[in-house]
Structures are given as C-alpha cells and as structure tokens.
CSV table of C-alpha atoms in Angstrom, one decimal:
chain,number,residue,atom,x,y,z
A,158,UNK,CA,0.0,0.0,0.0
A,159,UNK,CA,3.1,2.4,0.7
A,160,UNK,CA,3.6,2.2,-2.9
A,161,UNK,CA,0.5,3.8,-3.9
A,162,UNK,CA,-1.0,1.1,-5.7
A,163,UNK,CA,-4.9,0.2,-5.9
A,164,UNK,CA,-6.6,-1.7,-3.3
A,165,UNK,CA,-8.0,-4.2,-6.0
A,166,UNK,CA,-4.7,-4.8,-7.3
A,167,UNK,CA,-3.3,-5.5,-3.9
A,168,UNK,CA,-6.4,-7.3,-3.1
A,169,UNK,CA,-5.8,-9.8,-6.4
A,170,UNK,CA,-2.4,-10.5,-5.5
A,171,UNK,CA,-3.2,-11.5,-2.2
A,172,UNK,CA,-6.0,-13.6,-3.7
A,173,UNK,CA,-3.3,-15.4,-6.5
A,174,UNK,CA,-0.8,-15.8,-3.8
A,175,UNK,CA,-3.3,-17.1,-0.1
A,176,UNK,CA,-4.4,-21.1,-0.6
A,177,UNK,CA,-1.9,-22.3,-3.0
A,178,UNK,CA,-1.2,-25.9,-3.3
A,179,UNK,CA,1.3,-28.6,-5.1
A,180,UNK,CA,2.0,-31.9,-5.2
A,181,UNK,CA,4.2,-34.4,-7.2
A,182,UNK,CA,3.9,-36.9,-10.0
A,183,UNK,CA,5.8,-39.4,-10.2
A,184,UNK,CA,4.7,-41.9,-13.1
A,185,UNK,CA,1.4,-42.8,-12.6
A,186,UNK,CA,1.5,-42.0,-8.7
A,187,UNK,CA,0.1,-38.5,-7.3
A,188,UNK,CA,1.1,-37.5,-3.5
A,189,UNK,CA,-1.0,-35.8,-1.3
A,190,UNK,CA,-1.7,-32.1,-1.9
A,191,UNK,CA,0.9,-30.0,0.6
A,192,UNK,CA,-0.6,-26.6,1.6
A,193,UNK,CA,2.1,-23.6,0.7
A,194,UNK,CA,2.8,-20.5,2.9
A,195,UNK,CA,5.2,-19.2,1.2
A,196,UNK,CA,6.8,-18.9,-2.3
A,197,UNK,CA,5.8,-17.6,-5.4
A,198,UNK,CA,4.9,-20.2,-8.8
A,199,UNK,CA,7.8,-20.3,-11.2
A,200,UNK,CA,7.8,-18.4,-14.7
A,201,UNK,CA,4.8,-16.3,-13.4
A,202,UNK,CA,4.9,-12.8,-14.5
A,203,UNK,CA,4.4,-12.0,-10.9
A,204,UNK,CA,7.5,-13.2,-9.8
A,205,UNK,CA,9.9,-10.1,-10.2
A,206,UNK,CA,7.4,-7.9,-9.6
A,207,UNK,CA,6.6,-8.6,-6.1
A,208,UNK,CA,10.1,-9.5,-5.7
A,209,UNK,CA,10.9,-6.0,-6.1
A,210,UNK,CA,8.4,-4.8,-3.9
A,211,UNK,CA,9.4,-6.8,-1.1
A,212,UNK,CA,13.2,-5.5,-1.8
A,213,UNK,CA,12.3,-2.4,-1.5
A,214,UNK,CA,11.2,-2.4,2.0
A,215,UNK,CA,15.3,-2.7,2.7
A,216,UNK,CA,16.2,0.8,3.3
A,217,UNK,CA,19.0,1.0,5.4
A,218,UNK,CA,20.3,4.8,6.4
A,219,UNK,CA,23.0,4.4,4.0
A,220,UNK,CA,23.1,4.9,-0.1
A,221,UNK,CA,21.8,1.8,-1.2
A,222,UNK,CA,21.9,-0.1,-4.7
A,223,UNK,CA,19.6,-2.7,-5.4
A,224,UNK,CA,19.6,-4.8,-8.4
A,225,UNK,CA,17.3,-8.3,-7.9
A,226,UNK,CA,18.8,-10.3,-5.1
A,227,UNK,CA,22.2,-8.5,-5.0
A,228,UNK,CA,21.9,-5.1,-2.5
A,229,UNK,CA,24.9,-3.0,-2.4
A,230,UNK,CA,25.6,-0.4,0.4
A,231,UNK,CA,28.0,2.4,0.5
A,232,UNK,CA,29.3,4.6,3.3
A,233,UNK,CA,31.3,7.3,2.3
A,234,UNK,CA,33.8,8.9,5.1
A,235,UNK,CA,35.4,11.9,5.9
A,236,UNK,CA,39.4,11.8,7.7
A,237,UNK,CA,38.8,10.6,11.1
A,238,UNK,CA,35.2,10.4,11.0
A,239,UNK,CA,33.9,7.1,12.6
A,240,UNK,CA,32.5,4.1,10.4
A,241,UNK,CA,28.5,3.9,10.6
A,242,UNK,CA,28.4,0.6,8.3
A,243,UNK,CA,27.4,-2.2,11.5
A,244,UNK,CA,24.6,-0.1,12.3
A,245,UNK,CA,23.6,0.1,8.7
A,246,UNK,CA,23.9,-3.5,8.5
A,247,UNK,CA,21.9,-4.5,11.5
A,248,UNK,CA,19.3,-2.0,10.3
A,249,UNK,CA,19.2,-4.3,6.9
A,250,UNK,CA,19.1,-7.5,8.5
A,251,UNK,CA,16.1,-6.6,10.7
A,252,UNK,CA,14.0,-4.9,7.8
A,253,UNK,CA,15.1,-8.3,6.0
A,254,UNK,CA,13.8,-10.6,9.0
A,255,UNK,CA,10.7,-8.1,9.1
A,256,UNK,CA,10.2,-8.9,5.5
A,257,UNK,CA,10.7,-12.7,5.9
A,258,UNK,CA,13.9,-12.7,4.0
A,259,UNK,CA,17.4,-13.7,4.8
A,260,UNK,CA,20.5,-12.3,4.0
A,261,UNK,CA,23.0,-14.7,3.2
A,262,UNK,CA,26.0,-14.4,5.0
A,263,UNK,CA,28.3,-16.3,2.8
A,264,UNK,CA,27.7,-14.0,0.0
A,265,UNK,CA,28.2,-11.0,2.2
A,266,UNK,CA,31.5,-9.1,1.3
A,267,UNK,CA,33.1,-5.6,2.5
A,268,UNK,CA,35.6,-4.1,0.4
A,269,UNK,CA,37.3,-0.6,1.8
A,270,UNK,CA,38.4,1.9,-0.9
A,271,UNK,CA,40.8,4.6,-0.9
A,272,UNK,CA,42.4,6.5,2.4
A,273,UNK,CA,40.1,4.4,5.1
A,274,UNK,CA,42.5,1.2,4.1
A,275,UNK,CA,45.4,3.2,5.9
A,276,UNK,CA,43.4,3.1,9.2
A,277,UNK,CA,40.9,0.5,8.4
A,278,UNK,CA,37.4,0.5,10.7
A,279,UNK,CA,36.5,-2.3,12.7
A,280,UNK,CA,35.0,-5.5,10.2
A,281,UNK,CA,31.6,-5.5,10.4
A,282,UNK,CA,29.8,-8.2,11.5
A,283,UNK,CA,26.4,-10.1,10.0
A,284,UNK,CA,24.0,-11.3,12.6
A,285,UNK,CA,27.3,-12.4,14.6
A,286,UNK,CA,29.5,-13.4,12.7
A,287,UNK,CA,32.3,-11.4,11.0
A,288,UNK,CA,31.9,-10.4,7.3
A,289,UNK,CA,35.0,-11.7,4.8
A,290,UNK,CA,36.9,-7.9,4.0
A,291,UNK,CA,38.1,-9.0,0.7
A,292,UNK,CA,39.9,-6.6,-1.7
A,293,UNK,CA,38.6,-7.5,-4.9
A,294,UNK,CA,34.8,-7.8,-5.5
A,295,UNK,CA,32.9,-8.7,-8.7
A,296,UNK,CA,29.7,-6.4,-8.7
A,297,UNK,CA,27.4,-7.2,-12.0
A,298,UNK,CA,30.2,-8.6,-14.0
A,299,UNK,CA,32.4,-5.7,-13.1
A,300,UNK,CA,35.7,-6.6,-10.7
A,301,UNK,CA,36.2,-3.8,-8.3
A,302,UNK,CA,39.6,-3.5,-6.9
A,303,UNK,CA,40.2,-1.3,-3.3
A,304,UNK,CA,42.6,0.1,-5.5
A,305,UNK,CA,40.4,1.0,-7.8
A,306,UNK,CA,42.9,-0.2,-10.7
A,307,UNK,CA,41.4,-2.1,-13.8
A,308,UNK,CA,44.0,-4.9,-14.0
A,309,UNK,CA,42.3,-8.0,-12.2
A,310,UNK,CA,39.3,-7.1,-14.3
A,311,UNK,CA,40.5,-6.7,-17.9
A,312,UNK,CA,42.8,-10.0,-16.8
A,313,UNK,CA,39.4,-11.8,-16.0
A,314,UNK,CA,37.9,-10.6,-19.3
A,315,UNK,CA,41.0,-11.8,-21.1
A,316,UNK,CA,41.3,-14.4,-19.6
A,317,UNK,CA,37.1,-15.4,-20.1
A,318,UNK,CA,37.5,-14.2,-23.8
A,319,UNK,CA,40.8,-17.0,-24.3
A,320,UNK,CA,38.7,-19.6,-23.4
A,321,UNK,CA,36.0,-19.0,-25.6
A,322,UNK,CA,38.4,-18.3,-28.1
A,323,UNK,CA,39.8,-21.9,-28.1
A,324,UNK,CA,36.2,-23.3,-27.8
A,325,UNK,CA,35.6,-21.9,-31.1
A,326,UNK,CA,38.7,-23.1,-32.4
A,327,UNK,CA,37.3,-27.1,-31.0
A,328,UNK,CA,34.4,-26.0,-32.8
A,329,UNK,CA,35.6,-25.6,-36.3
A,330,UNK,CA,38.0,-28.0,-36.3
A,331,UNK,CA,35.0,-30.5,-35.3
A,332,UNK,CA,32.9,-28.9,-37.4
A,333,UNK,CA,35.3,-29.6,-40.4
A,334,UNK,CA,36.0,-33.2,-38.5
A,335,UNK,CA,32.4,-33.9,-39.0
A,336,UNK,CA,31.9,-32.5,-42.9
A,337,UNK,CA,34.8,-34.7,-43.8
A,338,UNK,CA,32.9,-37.3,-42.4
A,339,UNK,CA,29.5,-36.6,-44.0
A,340,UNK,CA,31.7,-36.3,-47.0
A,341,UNK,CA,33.1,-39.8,-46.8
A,342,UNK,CA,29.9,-41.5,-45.6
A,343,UNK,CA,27.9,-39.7,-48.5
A,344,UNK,CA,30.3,-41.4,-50.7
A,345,UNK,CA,30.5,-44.7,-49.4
A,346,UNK,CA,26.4,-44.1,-49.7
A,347,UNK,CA,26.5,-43.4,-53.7
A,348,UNK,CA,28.9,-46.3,-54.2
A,349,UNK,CA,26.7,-48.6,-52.2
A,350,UNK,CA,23.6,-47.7,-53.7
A,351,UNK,CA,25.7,-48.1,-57.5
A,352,UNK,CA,26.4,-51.5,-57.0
A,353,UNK,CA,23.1,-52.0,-55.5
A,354,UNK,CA,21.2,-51.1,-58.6
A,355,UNK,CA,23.8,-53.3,-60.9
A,356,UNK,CA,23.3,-56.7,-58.6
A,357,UNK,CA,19.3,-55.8,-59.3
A,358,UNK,CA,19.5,-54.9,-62.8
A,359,UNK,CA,21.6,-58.6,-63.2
A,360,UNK,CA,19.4,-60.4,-61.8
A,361,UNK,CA,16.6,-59.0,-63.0
C-alpha cells in the first residue's frame, strides 16, 4: 500500500498468492496435496514484480543499490570520522527478517576503498559473525579493486574471452571433422547404392 497502488490490485495479488497448493507426480502416482505459505509459482509474471516490492522495503540509512537479489551499500567517510556501516547492516538484517527474508552471510562481502584502508574501521559483523573484507569484489560482472585499478578485471575478461576463443577453435576444427565425415559417408552411400542397382539390374 506504501507504494500507492490500488486496493483491487493488492487485493488480487493476495488472492493469487493465499491457498496455493502442489503436489508431485511421479509416473502414474500422485502425492497428497501439501498446503504452501510461502513462495511464489515459477515463470509467473508475478514473480519479479513482487520481488521487487518486497526488496524495496530494505532501506537501510546508508546509499543503497539494489539490483534483484544483489543489495549493495556504500558509506562514504570523511578523515577521522567514525564508520557507521554495522549499524547500517543491523538495520538491513532486521527490515530483512521483518520482510521474511534472509541475508546470506556467505555471500556478504566488504571491500574498503581509498584512504580508510590506511586506518581501516573495525569488520563489520552479520547477525554475529564477521563479514569476509576482501579486496577485490565482482559487482554485475564488473571486478572492483580497493585500489580502484582495472588490472584484475581486464585480466578476468582476457582471460574469459581466451577460453572461448579456443572453444571456437574445437568447434571448427570438429565442425570440419564432422563435414569430412558426412563427405566420406555420402560417398560410401552413392557407391553402395551403385552397386546395388547393378546386382538388381543382373538379376533382373
């Protein structure tokens, strides 16, 4: 409703998503029908939608960059001033929990950028346990460095574009592999087939 949408669009929603049930075939034998309280059915154009509604009831005090699943937040600090970020991340978490999501700690990375890596803040910590400070991150493809230097990303692009390279190289030498051998098994074919119509001819 914070979003300003119609109550009979909010009120179908509901309705599509309350009293859902599955089950599972397997052959010829049904199971019983399992009640769902949660989830959303697969390929339905619903999906992202709500998906980004319930995203964007995160809203931590910090600038915040949201793209699906992936939410990125950014503190920016003055000299001496005093890191803010574990509040900010407790305030996520809970609006998470509130939300009935959870954020997944394993993906959960902190990467410190420019003069704060002199004096580095205290590692911030996700519902208890310590976040991994790394000091290269891949954000949407892109490798960000705490150096802010483009070398371990144009390497991995380099590096991604070789391989494919050489797949393509497996690919036309198979591809010429396999026309030598449509070649040669056309051939034996036609020959077949020749000798074929001569036994039938002689013996008609």
């Amino acid at each position: 409703m914070s979003l300003g949408l119609p109550d009979v669009i909010v009120r179908w929603i509901c309705a599509f998503l309350r009293e859902r049930r599955q089950r599972v075939k397997i052959g010829d034998v049904l199971s019983d029908w399992l009640q769902l309280s949660a989830g959303m059915p697969q390929g339905s154009y619903l999906g992202p939608l709500t998906f980004v509604i319930l995203t964007d009831a995160l809203q931590p005090g910090c600038m915040t960059h949201k793209y699906v699943d992936d939410t990125t937040m950014t503190e920016v600090l003055g000299r001496s001033a005093a890191s803010s970020m574990q509040s900010f991340v407790d305030q996520l978490v809970q609006q998470a929990t509130d939300a009935g999501m959870i954020v997944n700690g394993r993906k959960t990375k902190e990467l410190l950028i420019g003069p704060v890596l002199k004096n580095p803040p205290p590692s911030v910590r996700l519902s208890g346990m310590p976040v991994d400070r790394v000091t290269v991150f891949k954000l949407l493809g892109v490798h960000v460095a705490s150096d802010l230097k483009w070398s371990q990303h144009v390497d991995a692009i380099t590096s991604k574009a070789a391989a494919r390279l050489h797949f393509l190289k497996q690919l036309k030498h198979g591809v010429r592999l396999l026309s030598l051998a449509l070649k040669s098994h056309c051939r034996a074919d036609e020959g077949t087939g020749v000798t074929a119509a001569h036994s039938t001819g002689h013996h008609l």
